[in-house]
Tab-separated table of C-alpha atoms in Angstrom:
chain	number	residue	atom	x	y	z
A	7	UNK	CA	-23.678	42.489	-28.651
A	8	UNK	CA	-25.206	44.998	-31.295
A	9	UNK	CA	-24.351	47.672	-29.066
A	10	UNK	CA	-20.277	46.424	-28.490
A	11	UNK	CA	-20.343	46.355	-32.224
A	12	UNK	CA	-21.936	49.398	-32.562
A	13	UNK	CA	-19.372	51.507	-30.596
A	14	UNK	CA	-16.575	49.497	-32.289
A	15	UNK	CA	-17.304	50.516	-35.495
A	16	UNK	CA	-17.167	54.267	-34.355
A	17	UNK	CA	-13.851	53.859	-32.807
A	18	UNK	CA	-12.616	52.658	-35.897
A	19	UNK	CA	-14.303	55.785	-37.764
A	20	UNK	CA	-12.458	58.069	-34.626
A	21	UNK	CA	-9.113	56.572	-35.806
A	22	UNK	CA	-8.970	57.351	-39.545
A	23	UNK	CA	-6.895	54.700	-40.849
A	24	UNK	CA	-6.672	56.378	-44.248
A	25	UNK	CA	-4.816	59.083	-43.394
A	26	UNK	CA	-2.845	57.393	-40.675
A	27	UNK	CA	-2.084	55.190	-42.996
A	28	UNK	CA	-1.413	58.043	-45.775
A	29	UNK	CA	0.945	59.766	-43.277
A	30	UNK	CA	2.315	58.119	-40.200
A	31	UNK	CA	2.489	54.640	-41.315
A	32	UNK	CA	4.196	55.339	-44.897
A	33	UNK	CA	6.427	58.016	-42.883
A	34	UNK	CA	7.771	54.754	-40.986
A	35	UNK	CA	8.093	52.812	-43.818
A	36	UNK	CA	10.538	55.351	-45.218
A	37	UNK	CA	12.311	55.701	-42.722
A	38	UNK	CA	12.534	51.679	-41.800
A	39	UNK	CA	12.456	50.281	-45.459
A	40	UNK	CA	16.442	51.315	-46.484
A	41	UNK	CA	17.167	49.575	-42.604
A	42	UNK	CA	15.813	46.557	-43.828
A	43	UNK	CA	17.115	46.636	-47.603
A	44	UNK	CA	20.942	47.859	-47.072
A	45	UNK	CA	22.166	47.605	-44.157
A	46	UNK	CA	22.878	44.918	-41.713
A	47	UNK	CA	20.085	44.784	-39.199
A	48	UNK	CA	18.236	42.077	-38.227
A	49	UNK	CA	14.847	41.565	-39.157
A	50	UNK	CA	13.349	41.154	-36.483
A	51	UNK	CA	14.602	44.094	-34.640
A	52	UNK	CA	13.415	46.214	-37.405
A	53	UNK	CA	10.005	44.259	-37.101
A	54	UNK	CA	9.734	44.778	-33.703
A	55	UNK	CA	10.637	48.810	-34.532
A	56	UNK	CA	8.190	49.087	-36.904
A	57	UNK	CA	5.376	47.554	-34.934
A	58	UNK	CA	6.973	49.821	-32.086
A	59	UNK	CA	6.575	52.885	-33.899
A	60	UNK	CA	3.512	52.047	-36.132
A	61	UNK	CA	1.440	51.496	-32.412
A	62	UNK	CA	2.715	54.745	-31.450
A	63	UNK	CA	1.673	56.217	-34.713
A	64	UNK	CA	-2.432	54.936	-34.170
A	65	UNK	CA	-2.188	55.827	-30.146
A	66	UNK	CA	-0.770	59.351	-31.310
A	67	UNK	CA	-2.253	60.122	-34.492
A	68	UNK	CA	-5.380	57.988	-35.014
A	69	UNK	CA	-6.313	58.467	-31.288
A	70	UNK	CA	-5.172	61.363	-29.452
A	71	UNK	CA	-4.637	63.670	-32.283
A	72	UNK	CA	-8.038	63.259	-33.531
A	73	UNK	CA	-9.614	62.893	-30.487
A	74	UNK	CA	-9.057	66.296	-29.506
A	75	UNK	CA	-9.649	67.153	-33.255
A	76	UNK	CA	-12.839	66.127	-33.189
A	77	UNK	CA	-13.595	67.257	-29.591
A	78	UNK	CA	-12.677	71.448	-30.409
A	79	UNK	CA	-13.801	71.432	-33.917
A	80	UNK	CA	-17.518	70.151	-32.326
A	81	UNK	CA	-17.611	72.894	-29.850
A	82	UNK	CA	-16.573	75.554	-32.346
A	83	UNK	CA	-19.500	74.151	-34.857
A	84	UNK	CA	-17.464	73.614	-38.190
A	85	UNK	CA	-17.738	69.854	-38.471
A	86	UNK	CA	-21.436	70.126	-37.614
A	87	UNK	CA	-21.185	72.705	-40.500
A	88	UNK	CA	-18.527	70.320	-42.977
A	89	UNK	CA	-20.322	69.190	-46.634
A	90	UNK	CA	-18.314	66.080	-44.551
A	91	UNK	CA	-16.909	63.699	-47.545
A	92	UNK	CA	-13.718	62.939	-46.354
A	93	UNK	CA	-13.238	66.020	-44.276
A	94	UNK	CA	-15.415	67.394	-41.341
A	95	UNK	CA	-13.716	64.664	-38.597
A	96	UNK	CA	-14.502	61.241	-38.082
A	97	UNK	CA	-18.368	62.367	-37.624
A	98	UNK	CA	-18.018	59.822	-34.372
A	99	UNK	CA	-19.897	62.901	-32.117
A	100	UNK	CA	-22.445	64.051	-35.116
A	101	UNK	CA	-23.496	60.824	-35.625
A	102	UNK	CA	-24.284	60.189	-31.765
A	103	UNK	CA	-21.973	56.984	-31.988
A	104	UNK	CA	-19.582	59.234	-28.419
A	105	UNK	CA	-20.931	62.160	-26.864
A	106	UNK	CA	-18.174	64.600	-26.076
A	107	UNK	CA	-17.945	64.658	-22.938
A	108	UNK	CA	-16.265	61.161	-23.424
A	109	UNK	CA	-14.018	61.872	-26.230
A	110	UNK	CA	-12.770	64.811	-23.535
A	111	UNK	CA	-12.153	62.660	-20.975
A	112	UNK	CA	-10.525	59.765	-23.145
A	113	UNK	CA	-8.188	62.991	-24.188
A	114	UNK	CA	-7.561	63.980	-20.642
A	115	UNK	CA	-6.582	59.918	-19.403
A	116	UNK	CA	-4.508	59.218	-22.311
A	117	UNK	CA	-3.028	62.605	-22.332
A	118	UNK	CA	-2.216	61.974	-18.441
A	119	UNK	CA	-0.892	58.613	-19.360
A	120	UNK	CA	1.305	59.178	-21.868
A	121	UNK	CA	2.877	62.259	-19.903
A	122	UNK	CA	3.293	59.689	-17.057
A	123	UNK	CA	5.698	57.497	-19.142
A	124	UNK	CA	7.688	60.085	-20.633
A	125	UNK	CA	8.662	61.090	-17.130
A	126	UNK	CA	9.318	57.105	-16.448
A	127	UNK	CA	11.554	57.171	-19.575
A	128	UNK	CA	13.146	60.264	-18.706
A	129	UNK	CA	13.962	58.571	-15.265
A	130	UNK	CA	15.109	55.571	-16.569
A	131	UNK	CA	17.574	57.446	-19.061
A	132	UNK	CA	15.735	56.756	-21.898
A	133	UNK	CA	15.554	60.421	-23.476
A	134	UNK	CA	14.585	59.825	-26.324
A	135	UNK	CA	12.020	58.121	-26.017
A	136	UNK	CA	10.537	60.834	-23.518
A	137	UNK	CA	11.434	63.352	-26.230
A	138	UNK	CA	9.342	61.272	-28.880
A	139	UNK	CA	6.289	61.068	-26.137
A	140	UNK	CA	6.184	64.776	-25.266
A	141	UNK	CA	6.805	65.540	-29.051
A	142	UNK	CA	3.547	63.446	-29.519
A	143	UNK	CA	1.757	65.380	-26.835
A	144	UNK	CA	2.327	68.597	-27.992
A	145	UNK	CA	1.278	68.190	-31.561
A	146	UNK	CA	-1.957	66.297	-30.153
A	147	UNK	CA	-3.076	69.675	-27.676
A	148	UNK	CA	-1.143	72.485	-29.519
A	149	UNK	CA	-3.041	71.707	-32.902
A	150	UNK	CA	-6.644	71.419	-31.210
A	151	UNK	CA	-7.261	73.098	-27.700
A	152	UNK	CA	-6.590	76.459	-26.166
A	153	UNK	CA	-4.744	78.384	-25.611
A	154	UNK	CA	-2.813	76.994	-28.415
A	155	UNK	CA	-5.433	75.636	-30.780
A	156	UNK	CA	-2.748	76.115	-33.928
A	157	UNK	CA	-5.240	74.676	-36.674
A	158	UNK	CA	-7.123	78.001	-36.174
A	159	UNK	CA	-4.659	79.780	-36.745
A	160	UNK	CA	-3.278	79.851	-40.478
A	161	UNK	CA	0.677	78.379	-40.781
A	162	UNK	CA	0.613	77.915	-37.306
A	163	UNK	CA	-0.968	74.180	-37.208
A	164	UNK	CA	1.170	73.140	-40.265
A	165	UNK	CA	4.205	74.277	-38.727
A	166	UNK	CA	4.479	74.442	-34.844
A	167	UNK	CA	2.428	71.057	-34.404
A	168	UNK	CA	2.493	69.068	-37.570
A	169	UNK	CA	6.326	69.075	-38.916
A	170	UNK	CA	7.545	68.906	-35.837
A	171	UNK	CA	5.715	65.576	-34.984
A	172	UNK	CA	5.938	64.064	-38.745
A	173	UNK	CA	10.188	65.263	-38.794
A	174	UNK	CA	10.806	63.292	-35.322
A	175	UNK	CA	8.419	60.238	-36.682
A	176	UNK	CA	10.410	59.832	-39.898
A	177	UNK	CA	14.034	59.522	-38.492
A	178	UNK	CA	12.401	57.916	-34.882
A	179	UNK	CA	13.430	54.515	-36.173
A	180	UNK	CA	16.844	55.387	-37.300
A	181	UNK	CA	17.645	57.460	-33.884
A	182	UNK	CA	16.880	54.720	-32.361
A	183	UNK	CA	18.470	51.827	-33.925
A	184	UNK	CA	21.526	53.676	-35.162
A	185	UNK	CA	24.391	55.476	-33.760
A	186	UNK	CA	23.741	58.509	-36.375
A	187	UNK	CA	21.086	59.303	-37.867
A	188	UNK	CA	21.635	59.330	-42.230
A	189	UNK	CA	21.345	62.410	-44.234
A	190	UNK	CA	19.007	60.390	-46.179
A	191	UNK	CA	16.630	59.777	-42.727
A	192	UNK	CA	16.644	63.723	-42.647
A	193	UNK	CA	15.702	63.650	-46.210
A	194	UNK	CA	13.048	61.352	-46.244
A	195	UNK	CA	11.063	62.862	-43.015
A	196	UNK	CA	11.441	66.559	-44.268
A	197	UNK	CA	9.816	65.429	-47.283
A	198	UNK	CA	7.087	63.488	-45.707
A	199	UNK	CA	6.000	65.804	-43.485
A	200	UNK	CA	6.092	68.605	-46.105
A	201	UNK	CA	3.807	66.399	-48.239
A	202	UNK	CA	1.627	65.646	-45.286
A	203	UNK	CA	1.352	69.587	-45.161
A	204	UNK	CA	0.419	69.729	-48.569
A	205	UNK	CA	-2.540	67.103	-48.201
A	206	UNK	CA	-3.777	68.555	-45.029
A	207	UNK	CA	-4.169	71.921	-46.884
A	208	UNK	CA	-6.377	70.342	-49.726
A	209	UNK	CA	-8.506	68.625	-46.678
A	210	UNK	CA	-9.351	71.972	-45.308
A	211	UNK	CA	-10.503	73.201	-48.837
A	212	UNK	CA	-14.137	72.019	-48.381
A	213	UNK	CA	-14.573	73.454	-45.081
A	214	UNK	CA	-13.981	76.652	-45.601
A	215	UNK	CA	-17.416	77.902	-45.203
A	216	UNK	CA	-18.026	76.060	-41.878
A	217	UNK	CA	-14.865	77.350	-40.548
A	218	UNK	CA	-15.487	81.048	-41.361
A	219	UNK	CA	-18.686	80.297	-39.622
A	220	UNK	CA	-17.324	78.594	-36.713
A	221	UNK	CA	-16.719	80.077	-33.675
A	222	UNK	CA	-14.403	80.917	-32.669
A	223	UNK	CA	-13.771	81.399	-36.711
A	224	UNK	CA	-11.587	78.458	-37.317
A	225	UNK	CA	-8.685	80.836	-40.112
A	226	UNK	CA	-7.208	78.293	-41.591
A	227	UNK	CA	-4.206	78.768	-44.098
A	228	UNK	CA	-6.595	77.911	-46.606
A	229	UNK	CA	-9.284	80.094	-45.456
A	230	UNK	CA	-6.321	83.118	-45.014
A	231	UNK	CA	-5.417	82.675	-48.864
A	232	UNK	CA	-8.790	82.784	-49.980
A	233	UNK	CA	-10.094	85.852	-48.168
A	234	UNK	CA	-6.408	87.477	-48.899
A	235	UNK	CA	-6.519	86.559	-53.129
A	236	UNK	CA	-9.544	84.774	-53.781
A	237	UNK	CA	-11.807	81.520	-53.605
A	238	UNK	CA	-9.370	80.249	-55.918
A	239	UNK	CA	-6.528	81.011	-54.015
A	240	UNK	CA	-7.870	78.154	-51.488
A	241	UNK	CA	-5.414	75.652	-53.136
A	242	UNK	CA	-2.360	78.206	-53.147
A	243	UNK	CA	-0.958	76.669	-49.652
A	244	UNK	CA	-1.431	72.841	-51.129
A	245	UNK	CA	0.608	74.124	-53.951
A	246	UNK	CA	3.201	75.793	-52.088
A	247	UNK	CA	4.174	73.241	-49.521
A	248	UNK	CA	4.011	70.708	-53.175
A	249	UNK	CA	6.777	73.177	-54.326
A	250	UNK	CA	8.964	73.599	-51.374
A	251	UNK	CA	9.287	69.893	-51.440
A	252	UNK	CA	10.137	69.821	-55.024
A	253	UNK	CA	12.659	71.934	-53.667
A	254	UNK	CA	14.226	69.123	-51.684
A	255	UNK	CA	14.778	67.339	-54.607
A	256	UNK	CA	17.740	69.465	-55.073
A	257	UNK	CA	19.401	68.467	-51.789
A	258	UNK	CA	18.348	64.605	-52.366
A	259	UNK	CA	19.645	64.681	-56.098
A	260	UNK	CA	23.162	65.280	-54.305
A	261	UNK	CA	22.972	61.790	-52.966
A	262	UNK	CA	20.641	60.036	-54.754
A	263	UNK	CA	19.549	61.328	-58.304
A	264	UNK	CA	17.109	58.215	-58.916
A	265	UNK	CA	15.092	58.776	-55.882
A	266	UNK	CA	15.368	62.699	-56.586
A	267	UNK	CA	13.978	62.383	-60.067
A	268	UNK	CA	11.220	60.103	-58.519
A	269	UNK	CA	10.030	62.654	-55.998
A	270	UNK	CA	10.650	65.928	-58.686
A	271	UNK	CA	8.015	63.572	-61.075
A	272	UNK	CA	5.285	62.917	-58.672
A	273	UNK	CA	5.184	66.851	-57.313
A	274	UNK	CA	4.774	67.896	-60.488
A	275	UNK	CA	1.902	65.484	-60.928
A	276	UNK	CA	0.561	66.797	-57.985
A	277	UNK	CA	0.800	70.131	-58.459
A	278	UNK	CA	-0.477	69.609	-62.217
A	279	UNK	CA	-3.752	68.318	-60.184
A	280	UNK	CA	-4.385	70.883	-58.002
A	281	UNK	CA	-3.837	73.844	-60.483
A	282	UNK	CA	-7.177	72.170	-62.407
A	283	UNK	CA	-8.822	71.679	-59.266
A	284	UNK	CA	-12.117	73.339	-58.544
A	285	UNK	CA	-12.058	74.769	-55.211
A	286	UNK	CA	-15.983	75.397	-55.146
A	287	UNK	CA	-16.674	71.916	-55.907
A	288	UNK	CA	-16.223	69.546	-52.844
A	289	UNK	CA	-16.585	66.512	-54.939
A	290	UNK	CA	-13.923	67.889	-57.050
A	291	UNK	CA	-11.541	68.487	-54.261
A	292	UNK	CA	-12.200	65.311	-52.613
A	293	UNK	CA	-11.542	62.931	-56.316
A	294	UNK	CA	-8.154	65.104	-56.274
A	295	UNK	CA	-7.463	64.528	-52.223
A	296	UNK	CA	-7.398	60.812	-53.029
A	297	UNK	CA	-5.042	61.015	-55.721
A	298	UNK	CA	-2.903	63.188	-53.556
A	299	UNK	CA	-2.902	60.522	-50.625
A	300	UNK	CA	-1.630	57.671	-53.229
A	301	UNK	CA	0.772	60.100	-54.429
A	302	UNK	CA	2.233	60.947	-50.741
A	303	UNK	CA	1.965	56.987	-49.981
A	304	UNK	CA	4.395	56.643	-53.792
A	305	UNK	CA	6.598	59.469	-52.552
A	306	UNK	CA	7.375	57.909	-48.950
A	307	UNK	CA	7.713	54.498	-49.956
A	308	UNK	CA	10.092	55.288	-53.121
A	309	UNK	CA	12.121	57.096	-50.986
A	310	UNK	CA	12.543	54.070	-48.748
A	311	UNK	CA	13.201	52.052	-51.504
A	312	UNK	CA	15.306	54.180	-53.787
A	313	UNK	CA	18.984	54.640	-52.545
């Protein structure tokens, strides 16, 4: 019984329901909550969508996703390497809870699985949900294993494996329960996944050392900036993808200046905490990391809200 509980435990550390929760789940929510406040769905169809969608999200995300996370970044040595606060994986494989060689093969069968069911979907005419499925697949292997392995690569992982997957999340419940999808859907999931960008980047700050020293050298874009400009420069990507979304504030003002002024307010809040942060001081990085996850988790769920 100690031992069932044991291994439970560490699958709940291999999901990572903070930042599922900080990214997939609120993602939904914005896309779901003006469905279920304006127009004339029932609820229970938008229930059943976001349960849909939010199991798809922890299969995806909190399994899969970091799965193979943890997996590559083991081999290469940086989470054995990680000052490991809230970054350096789930620590499921450091701490002996899964040896590899199992999180591998639960990567392989669910991998095979899910690929299995988009072609059933596909079959059966349902195309988008095979789109959604293969669009989860590919941000799952391209961002951990060869030949792809994006995250060691710097702007690759952001933007060949995580927009991609956090754009077709945010409007997945409105392409699928409507016969267009809203300009604000498109709004809503480009901003999301821009501020899941953002957070990401301030995750990878205090691993910088262990991935310079992994191997194969894990070049994040955070670890590109600093050797380019600086130690310093560590939270210049963070800050960046912060800005371009303040950006999109311009193109949601358009339509909806309330929920534009909302979003314009928090990124500068956010960016107003990572200019004092101190890159060389994990602890530091992390207190600020936590304020940035309640600040994406404000963003997507005003958004929802404000129309």
């Amino acid at each position: 019984m100690k031992q069932i509980a044991y291994h439970l435990r560490g699958s709940l550390k291999l999901l990572r329901m903070i930042a599922v929760l900080s990214s997939s789940m609120v993602t939904i929510l914005s896309s779901l909550l003006p469905l279920y406040l304006y127009s004339n769905l029932d609820t229970i169809t938008l229930t059943f969508m976001f349960l849909f969608l939010t199991s798809a999200a922890i299969l995806f995300h909190g399994v899969l996703t970091h799965v193979f996370n943890d997996y590559t970044d083991h081999l290469s040595g940086t989470d054995t390497k990680s000052p490991a606060i809230l970054s350096g994986g789930s620590r499921v494989i450091q701490d002996g809870i899964f040896p590899p060689e199992l999180l591998w093969k639960i990567g392989k069968i669910l991998s095979g699985t899910f690929l299995l069911l988009a072609v059933l979907f596909f079959l059966t005419s349902q195309i988008k949900l095979s789109l959604l499925i293969l669009i989860g697949i590919w941000a799952a292997v391209s961002y951990s294993l060869p030949p792809f392995r994006f995250s060691y690569r710097p702007f690759l992982g952001e933007w060949l494996s995580l927009f991609p997957a956090f754009i077709f999340l945010g409007i997945a419940g409105p392409w699928l329960l409507l016969d267009q999808i809203p300009d604000w859907a498109y709004q809503n999931a480009v901003v999301n996944a821009l501020v899941c960008m953002a957070w990401v980047m301030v995750h990878h700050i205090p691993d910088m050392e262990a991935d310079r020293e992994a191997v194969p050298p894990k070049r994040t874009s955070v670890v590109w900036f600093a050797e380019l400009f600086g130690q310093s420069a560590a939270k210049l990507p963070a800050i960046i993808y912060f800005l371009l979304t303040g950006f999109i504030a311009i193109w949601i003002a358009y339509y909806r200046p309330l929920a534009a002024m909302m979003l314009a307010v928090l990124v500068l809040l956010a960016v107003w905490l990572l200019i004092r942060v101190n890159t060389q001081d994990a602890y530091d990085v992390t207190k600020v990391e936590k304020y940035l996850l309640a600040i994406a988790m404000l963003i997507a769920l005003g958004l929802g809200v404000i129309q």
